[in-house]
CSV table of N, CA, C and O in Angstrom, one decimal:
chain,number,residue,atom,x,y,z
A,1,MET,N,102.3,-25.4,-164.4
A,1,MET,CA,103.8,-24.2,-163.0
A,1,MET,C,104.5,-23.5,-164.5
A,1,MET,O,104.6,-23.5,-165.5
A,2,GLU,N,105.0,-21.8,-163.1
A,2,GLU,CA,105.3,-21.2,-163.5
A,2,GLU,C,107.5,-21.2,-164.0
A,2,GLU,O,107.2,-21.1,-162.9
A,3,ALA,N,108.4,-20.7,-164.9
A,3,ALA,CA,109.8,-20.4,-164.4
A,3,ALA,C,109.1,-19.2,-164.0
A,3,ALA,O,108.4,-18.3,-163.2
A,4,GLY,N,110.4,-19.3,-162.8
A,4,GLY,CA,110.7,-18.9,-161.1
A,4,GLY,C,109.7,-19.6,-159.7
A,4,GLY,O,110.9,-19.0,-158.9
A,5,GLN,N,109.4,-20.6,-160.5
A,5,GLN,CA,109.4,-21.6,-159.2
A,5,GLN,C,110.1,-22.3,-158.8
A,5,GLN,O,110.9,-23.3,-159.8
A,6,ALA,N,110.5,-22.2,-157.5
A,6,ALA,CA,112.1,-23.3,-157.6
A,6,ALA,C,111.4,-25.0,-157.4
A,6,ALA,O,112.5,-25.6,-157.3
A,7,ASP,N,110.2,-25.2,-157.4
A,7,ASP,CA,110.3,-27.2,-156.6
A,7,ASP,C,109.5,-27.7,-158.6
A,7,ASP,O,108.7,-28.0,-158.4
A,8,ALA,N,110.4,-26.2,-159.3
A,8,ALA,CA,109.1,-27.5,-160.7
A,8,ALA,C,110.6,-29.1,-161.0
A,8,ALA,O,112.0,-29.1,-160.5
A,9,SER,N,109.7,-29.3,-161.7
A,9,SER,CA,110.1,-30.4,-161.2
A,9,SER,C,110.7,-30.7,-163.6
A,9,SER,O,109.2,-30.6,-164.3
A,10,PRO,N,111.4,-31.4,-164.3
A,10,PRO,CA,110.9,-32.0,-165.3
A,10,PRO,C,109.2,-32.5,-166.2
A,10,PRO,O,109.1,-31.6,-167.1
A,11,SER,N,108.3,-32.6,-165.8
A,11,SER,CA,107.3,-33.4,-166.6
A,11,SER,C,106.1,-32.2,-166.4
A,11,SER,O,105.6,-31.9,-167.3
A,12,ASP,N,106.9,-30.7,-165.8
A,12,ASP,CA,105.9,-29.7,-165.9
A,12,ASP,C,106.4,-28.9,-167.5
A,12,ASP,O,105.9,-27.4,-167.7
A,13,TYR,N,107.4,-29.0,-168.0
A,13,TYR,CA,107.9,-28.3,-169.0
A,13,TYR,C,107.8,-29.6,-170.5
A,13,TYR,O,108.2,-30.7,-170.2
A,14,SER,N,108.4,-29.0,-170.8
A,14,SER,CA,109.0,-29.7,-172.6
A,14,SER,C,110.6,-29.9,-172.8
A,14,SER,O,110.7,-30.7,-173.4
A,15,PHE,N,111.0,-29.3,-172.1
A,15,PHE,CA,112.3,-29.4,-171.5
A,15,PHE,C,112.5,-29.3,-170.3
A,15,PHE,O,112.3,-27.7,-169.9
A,16,PHE,N,113.8,-29.4,-170.1
A,16,PHE,CA,114.2,-29.6,-168.5
A,16,PHE,C,115.5,-29.3,-168.4
A,16,PHE,O,116.0,-31.0,-168.8
A,17,MET,N,116.5,-29.3,-168.4
A,17,MET,CA,118.1,-29.1,-167.9
A,17,MET,C,117.8,-29.1,-167.0
A,17,MET,O,118.4,-27.1,-166.2
A,18,THR,N,119.3,-29.2,-165.6
A,18,THR,CA,119.5,-29.2,-164.5
A,18,THR,C,120.9,-28.2,-164.0
A,18,THR,O,121.4,-29.0,-165.7
A,19,VAL,N,121.4,-27.3,-164.0
A,19,VAL,CA,122.5,-26.6,-164.5
A,19,VAL,C,123.5,-27.1,-163.2
A,19,VAL,O,123.0,-26.8,-162.6
A,20,ASP,N,124.4,-27.2,-163.8
A,20,ASP,CA,125.6,-27.8,-162.9
A,20,ASP,C,126.7,-26.9,-163.0
A,20,ASP,O,127.8,-27.3,-162.4
A,21,GLU,N,127.3,-26.1,-163.8
A,21,GLU,CA,128.1,-25.1,-163.8
A,21,GLU,C,127.8,-24.3,-165.4
A,21,GLU,O,126.6,-24.1,-166.6
A,22,ALA,N,128.4,-22.9,-164.4
A,22,ALA,CA,128.4,-21.7,-165.6
A,22,ALA,C,129.7,-20.9,-166.3
A,22,ALA,O,130.3,-20.7,-164.8
A,23,PHE,N,129.9,-20.7,-167.1
A,23,PHE,CA,130.8,-20.1,-167.8
A,23,PHE,C,130.7,-18.7,-168.5
A,23,PHE,O,129.6,-18.8,-169.2
A,24,GLU,N,131.5,-18.0,-168.0
A,24,GLU,CA,131.2,-16.4,-169.3
A,24,GLU,C,132.5,-16.7,-170.2
A,24,GLU,O,133.2,-16.7,-169.9
A,25,ILE,N,132.2,-16.3,-171.8
A,25,ILE,CA,132.8,-16.1,-172.7
A,25,ILE,C,133.0,-14.3,-173.0
A,25,ILE,O,131.9,-14.0,-173.4
A,26,GLU,N,134.1,-13.9,-172.6
A,26,GLU,CA,134.0,-12.3,-173.4
A,26,GLU,C,133.6,-12.3,-174.9
A,26,GLU,O,133.8,-12.5,-175.8
A,27,GLY,N,132.4,-11.8,-174.9
A,27,GLY,CA,131.6,-11.1,-176.0
A,27,GLY,C,131.1,-11.7,-176.9
A,27,GLY,O,130.5,-11.7,-177.8
A,28,ARG,N,130.7,-13.2,-176.0
A,28,ARG,CA,129.5,-14.3,-176.6
A,28,ARG,C,128.3,-14.6,-175.8
A,28,ARG,O,127.4,-14.6,-176.3
A,29,GLY,N,128.6,-14.8,-174.6
A,29,GLY,CA,127.7,-15.1,-173.6
A,29,GLY,C,127.9,-15.9,-172.4
A,29,GLY,O,129.4,-16.0,-171.9
A,30,THR,N,127.3,-16.8,-171.5
A,30,THR,CA,127.1,-16.9,-170.9
A,30,THR,C,126.9,-18.8,-171.3
A,30,THR,O,125.8,-19.1,-171.6
A,31,VAL,N,128.2,-19.7,-171.0
A,31,VAL,CA,127.6,-21.0,-170.7
A,31,VAL,C,127.3,-21.8,-170.2
A,31,VAL,O,128.0,-21.6,-169.3
A,32,VAL,N,126.0,-22.9,-170.6
A,32,VAL,CA,125.2,-23.2,-169.2
A,32,VAL,C,126.0,-24.5,-169.4
A,32,VAL,O,125.0,-24.8,-170.4
A,33,VAL,N,126.1,-25.4,-168.6
A,33,VAL,CA,126.3,-26.9,-168.4
A,33,VAL,C,125.4,-27.6,-167.7
A,33,VAL,O,125.3,-27.5,-165.8
A,34,GLY,N,124.7,-28.3,-167.9
A,34,GLY,CA,123.8,-29.5,-166.7
A,34,GLY,C,123.5,-31.0,-167.4
A,34,GLY,O,124.3,-31.1,-169.2
A,35,LYS,N,123.0,-31.2,-166.9
A,35,LYS,CA,122.4,-32.7,-168.2
A,35,LYS,C,120.2,-32.8,-168.7
A,35,LYS,O,120.0,-32.4,-167.3
A,36,ILE,N,120.3,-33.0,-169.2
A,36,ILE,CA,118.4,-33.0,-170.1
A,36,ILE,C,118.4,-33.8,-169.4
A,36,ILE,O,118.5,-35.6,-168.8
A,37,GLY,N,117.2,-33.5,-168.5
A,37,GLY,CA,115.2,-34.4,-168.1
A,37,GLY,C,114.1,-34.6,-168.4
A,37,GLY,O,114.2,-35.2,-168.6
A,38,LYS,N,114.6,-33.9,-169.9
A,38,LYS,CA,113.5,-33.7,-170.8
A,38,LYS,C,113.5,-33.7,-171.9
A,38,LYS,O,114.4,-32.4,-171.6
A,39,GLY,N,113.0,-33.8,-172.6
A,39,GLY,CA,112.8,-33.2,-174.1
A,39,GLY,C,114.6,-32.5,-174.6
A,39,GLY,O,115.3,-33.3,-175.1
A,40,GLU,N,113.8,-32.5,-176.4
A,40,GLU,CA,115.3,-31.5,-176.4
A,40,GLU,C,114.9,-28.9,-177.0
A,40,GLU,O,114.6,-28.9,-176.6
A,41,LEU,N,116.2,-28.9,-177.4
A,41,LEU,CA,116.0,-27.8,-177.6
A,41,LEU,C,117.0,-28.0,-178.0
A,41,LEU,O,117.6,-28.7,-179.3
A,42,ARG,N,116.2,-26.5,-178.7
A,42,ARG,CA,117.8,-25.7,-180.4
A,42,ARG,C,117.8,-24.7,-181.4
A,42,ARG,O,117.4,-23.5,-179.5
A,43,PRO,N,118.8,-24.3,-181.2
A,43,PRO,CA,119.0,-23.0,-181.5
A,43,PRO,C,117.7,-21.8,-182.1
A,43,PRO,O,116.9,-21.4,-182.2
A,44,GLN,N,118.5,-20.5,-180.9
A,44,GLN,CA,116.9,-19.6,-181.1
A,44,GLN,C,115.2,-19.9,-179.9
A,44,GLN,O,114.9,-19.5,-180.1
A,45,ASP,N,115.6,-20.8,-179.4
A,45,ASP,CA,114.4,-21.7,-178.7
A,45,ASP,C,114.5,-20.8,-176.9
A,45,ASP,O,115.8,-20.0,-177.1
A,46,LEU,N,113.2,-20.1,-177.0
A,46,LEU,CA,113.1,-18.7,-175.9
A,46,LEU,C,112.9,-20.4,-174.6
A,46,LEU,O,112.6,-20.5,-174.4
A,47,ILE,N,113.7,-20.1,-173.6
A,47,ILE,CA,113.7,-21.1,-172.6
A,47,ILE,C,113.5,-19.7,-171.4
A,47,ILE,O,113.8,-18.2,-171.7
A,48,SER,N,113.8,-20.6,-170.5
A,48,SER,CA,113.7,-19.7,-168.9
A,48,SER,C,114.4,-20.7,-167.9
A,48,SER,O,114.7,-21.3,-168.0
A,49,PHE,N,114.7,-19.8,-166.6
A,49,PHE,CA,115.7,-20.4,-165.3
A,49,PHE,C,114.4,-20.9,-164.9
A,49,PHE,O,113.7,-20.0,-164.4
A,50,THR,N,114.4,-21.5,-163.7
A,50,THR,CA,113.2,-21.6,-163.0
A,50,THR,C,113.4,-20.7,-162.0
A,50,THR,O,112.9,-20.3,-161.1
A,51,GLU,N,115.1,-19.9,-161.8
A,51,GLU,CA,115.0,-18.9,-160.6
A,51,GLU,C,114.5,-17.7,-161.4
A,51,GLU,O,114.3,-16.9,-160.5
A,52,HIS,N,114.3,-17.5,-162.7
A,52,HIS,CA,114.7,-16.4,-163.2
A,52,HIS,C,113.0,-16.6,-164.1
A,52,HIS,O,112.8,-17.4,-164.8
A,53,THR,N,112.4,-15.1,-164.1
A,53,THR,CA,111.1,-15.6,-164.4
A,53,THR,C,111.4,-14.2,-166.3
A,53,THR,O,110.4,-14.6,-167.1
A,54,GLN,N,112.2,-13.9,-166.7
A,54,GLN,CA,111.9,-13.4,-168.3
A,54,GLN,C,113.1,-14.4,-168.3
A,54,GLN,O,113.9,-15.0,-168.6
A,55,GLY,N,112.1,-14.0,-169.8
A,55,GLY,CA,112.9,-15.0,-170.7
A,55,GLY,C,114.6,-15.7,-171.3
A,55,GLY,O,115.1,-13.4,-171.5
A,56,GLN,N,115.5,-16.1,-171.6
A,56,GLN,CA,116.5,-15.8,-172.3
A,56,GLN,C,116.5,-16.8,-174.5
A,56,GLN,O,115.3,-17.3,-173.8
A,57,TYR,N,116.4,-16.6,-175.0
A,57,TYR,CA,117.3,-17.3,-175.7
A,57,TYR,C,118.1,-17.5,-175.7
A,57,TYR,O,119.2,-18.1,-175.9
A,58,ALA,N,118.4,-19.4,-176.4
A,58,ALA,CA,119.1,-20.1,-176.2
A,58,ALA,C,120.2,-19.9,-178.3
A,58,ALA,O,119.5,-20.4,-179.1
A,59,VAL,N,121.0,-19.4,-177.8
A,59,VAL,CA,122.3,-18.3,-179.0
A,59,VAL,C,122.4,-19.8,-179.9
A,59,VAL,O,122.9,-19.7,-181.1
A,60,ALA,N,123.4,-20.7,-179.0
A,60,ALA,CA,123.3,-21.7,-180.1
A,60,ALA,C,123.8,-23.1,-178.4
A,60,ALA,O,124.2,-22.5,-177.3
A,61,ILE,N,124.0,-24.8,-179.0
A,61,ILE,CA,123.6,-25.9,-177.7
A,61,ILE,C,124.9,-26.6,-178.7
A,61,ILE,O,125.1,-26.7,-179.6
A,62,GLU,N,125.3,-27.1,-177.2
A,62,GLU,CA,126.7,-28.8,-178.4
A,62,GLU,C,125.9,-29.9,-177.2
A,62,GLU,O,125.9,-29.0,-175.8
A,63,VAL,N,125.9,-30.7,-177.8
A,63,VAL,CA,125.4,-31.4,-177.5
A,63,VAL,C,126.7,-32.6,-178.2
A,63,VAL,O,126.6,-32.5,-179.2
A,64,PHE,N,127.3,-33.9,-178.0
A,64,PHE,CA,128.2,-34.8,-177.5
A,64,PHE,C,127.3,-35.6,-178.7
A,64,PHE,O,128.4,-36.2,-179.6
A,65,ARG,N,126.4,-36.3,-178.5
A,65,ARG,CA,125.9,-37.3,-179.4
A,65,ARG,C,124.4,-37.1,-180.0
A,65,ARG,O,124.1,-35.3,-180.2
A,66,GLU,N,123.1,-36.8,-179.3
A,66,GLU,CA,122.3,-36.7,-179.7
A,66,GLU,C,121.8,-36.6,-178.3
A,66,GLU,O,122.3,-36.8,-177.4
A,67,GLN,N,120.3,-35.6,-178.4
A,67,GLN,CA,119.4,-35.2,-177.1
A,67,GLN,C,118.9,-35.4,-176.7
A,67,GLN,O,117.9,-37.0,-176.7
A,68,LYS,N,119.0,-36.7,-175.2
A,68,LYS,CA,118.7,-37.5,-174.7
A,68,LYS,C,118.7,-37.3,-173.2
A,68,LYS,O,119.3,-36.8,-172.9
A,69,GLU,N,117.3,-37.9,-172.6
A,69,GLU,CA,118.1,-38.1,-170.5
A,69,GLU,C,118.8,-37.8,-170.2
A,69,GLU,O,119.5,-39.3,-171.1
A,70,GLY,N,119.8,-37.4,-169.2
A,70,GLY,CA,120.6,-37.9,-168.8
A,70,GLY,C,121.9,-37.6,-169.3
A,70,GLY,O,123.0,-37.8,-169.0
A,71,MET,N,122.0,-37.3,-170.5
A,71,MET,CA,122.8,-36.9,-171.3
A,71,MET,C,123.8,-35.1,-170.7
A,71,MET,O,122.7,-33.8,-170.4
A,72,ASN,N,125.3,-34.8,-170.9
A,72,ASN,CA,125.5,-33.6,-171.3
A,72,ASN,C,125.4,-33.0,-171.9
A,72,ASN,O,124.9,-33.6,-172.9
A,73,PHE,N,124.6,-31.2,-171.2
A,73,PHE,CA,124.1,-29.8,-172.3
A,73,PHE,C,124.9,-29.4,-172.6
A,73,PHE,O,125.3,-28.9,-171.8
A,74,CYS,N,125.4,-28.4,-173.2
A,74,CYS,CA,125.9,-26.5,-173.2
A,74,CYS,C,125.0,-26.2,-173.6
A,74,CYS,O,124.9,-26.2,-175.0
A,75,VAL,N,124.7,-24.8,-173.2
A,75,VAL,CA,123.7,-24.1,-173.9
A,75,VAL,C,124.3,-22.9,-173.5
A,75,VAL,O,125.2,-22.3,-173.0
A,76,LEU,N,124.7,-21.8,-175.1
A,76,LEU,CA,124.4,-20.4,-174.7
A,76,LEU,C,124.2,-19.1,-174.7
A,76,LEU,O,123.3,-19.7,-175.4
A,77,ILE,N,124.3,-18.3,-174.0
A,77,ILE,CA,123.2,-17.6,-173.5
A,77,ILE,C,123.6,-16.4,-173.2
A,77,ILE,O,124.4,-15.9,-172.8
A,78,LYS,N,123.1,-15.2,-174.1
A,78,LYS,CA,123.6,-13.3,-173.6
A,78,LYS,C,122.5,-13.1,-173.4
A,78,LYS,O,121.0,-13.6,-173.0
A,79,GLY,N,122.8,-12.4,-172.4
A,79,GLY,CA,121.5,-11.3,-171.3
A,79,GLY,C,122.1,-12.1,-169.8
A,79,GLY,O,121.5,-10.7,-168.9
A,80,LEU,N,123.4,-13.0,-169.1
A,80,LEU,CA,123.0,-13.2,-168.6
A,80,LEU,C,124.5,-13.7,-168.3
A,80,LEU,O,125.2,-14.1,-169.0
A,81,ARG,N,124.2,-12.9,-167.2
A,81,ARG,CA,125.8,-13.3,-166.1
A,81,ARG,C,125.7,-14.2,-165.8
A,81,ARG,O,124.9,-15.4,-165.2
A,82,LYS,N,127.2,-15.5,-166.0
A,82,LYS,CA,127.1,-16.0,-164.6
A,82,LYS,C,126.6,-15.8,-163.5
A,82,LYS,O,126.3,-16.9,-162.6
A,83,ALA,N,127.1,-14.8,-162.5
A,83,ALA,CA,126.8,-14.5,-160.7
A,83,ALA,C,125.0,-15.1,-161.2
A,83,ALA,O,124.2,-14.7,-159.8
A,84,ASP,N,124.8,-14.4,-162.3
A,84,ASP,CA,123.4,-14.3,-162.4
A,84,ASP,C,122.8,-16.4,-162.5
A,84,ASP,O,121.2,-16.0,-162.3
A,85,ILE,N,123.3,-16.6,-162.3
A,85,ILE,CA,122.8,-18.0,-163.0
A,85,ILE,C,123.1,-19.0,-161.6
A,85,ILE,O,124.4,-18.7,-161.1
A,86,LYS,N,122.2,-20.0,-160.6
A,86,LYS,CA,122.9,-20.3,-160.1
A,86,LYS,C,122.2,-22.1,-160.3
A,86,LYS,O,121.4,-22.2,-160.3
A,87,ILE,N,123.9,-21.8,-159.6
A,87,ILE,CA,123.7,-24.0,-159.2
A,87,ILE,C,122.3,-24.7,-158.5
A,87,ILE,O,122.3,-24.4,-157.4
A,88,GLY,N,121.8,-25.7,-159.4
A,88,GLY,CA,121.1,-26.6,-158.9
A,88,GLY,C,119.8,-25.7,-159.3
A,88,GLY,O,118.1,-26.4,-159.2
A,89,SER,N,119.7,-24.6,-160.6
A,89,SER,CA,118.2,-24.3,-160.5
A,89,SER,C,118.3,-24.5,-162.0
A,89,SER,O,119.0,-26.0,-162.4
A,90,ALA,N,117.0,-24.5,-163.0
A,90,ALA,CA,116.7,-25.5,-164.1
A,90,ALA,C,116.2,-24.6,-165.9
A,90,ALA,O,116.3,-24.0,-165.2
A,91,ILE,N,116.8,-25.4,-166.6
A,91,ILE,CA,116.9,-24.3,-167.7
A,91,ILE,C,115.6,-25.2,-168.6
A,91,ILE,O,115.4,-26.5,-168.7
A,92,VAL,N,114.0,-24.3,-168.3
A,92,VAL,CA,113.3,-24.6,-168.6
A,92,VAL,C,112.7,-24.4,-170.7
A,92,VAL,O,112.9,-22.4,-170.2
A,93,LYS,N,111.8,-25.1,-171.1
A,93,LYS,CA,110.8,-24.1,-172.1
A,93,LYS,C,109.3,-25.1,-171.7
A,93,LYS,O,109.3,-26.3,-171.4
């Protein structure tokens, strides 16, 4: 399955995170917050959103323990604004 398809599921990707919130940080980018559905993500990994076909790079990540399914997770992304991100979509790799 390709990014850009709204009916994506975690089994279709090596990393899957549902988007719960997004915040813009002036001069840094947009922070996307959500829960990990599958896999691991590292800084500089190429990611996509299920709502967009254009790839983005994860500039930085934050997790409060190790990356596990169901854990809250934050990803800093440059090149997208908060308005470009749909709550309920997913970040995939």
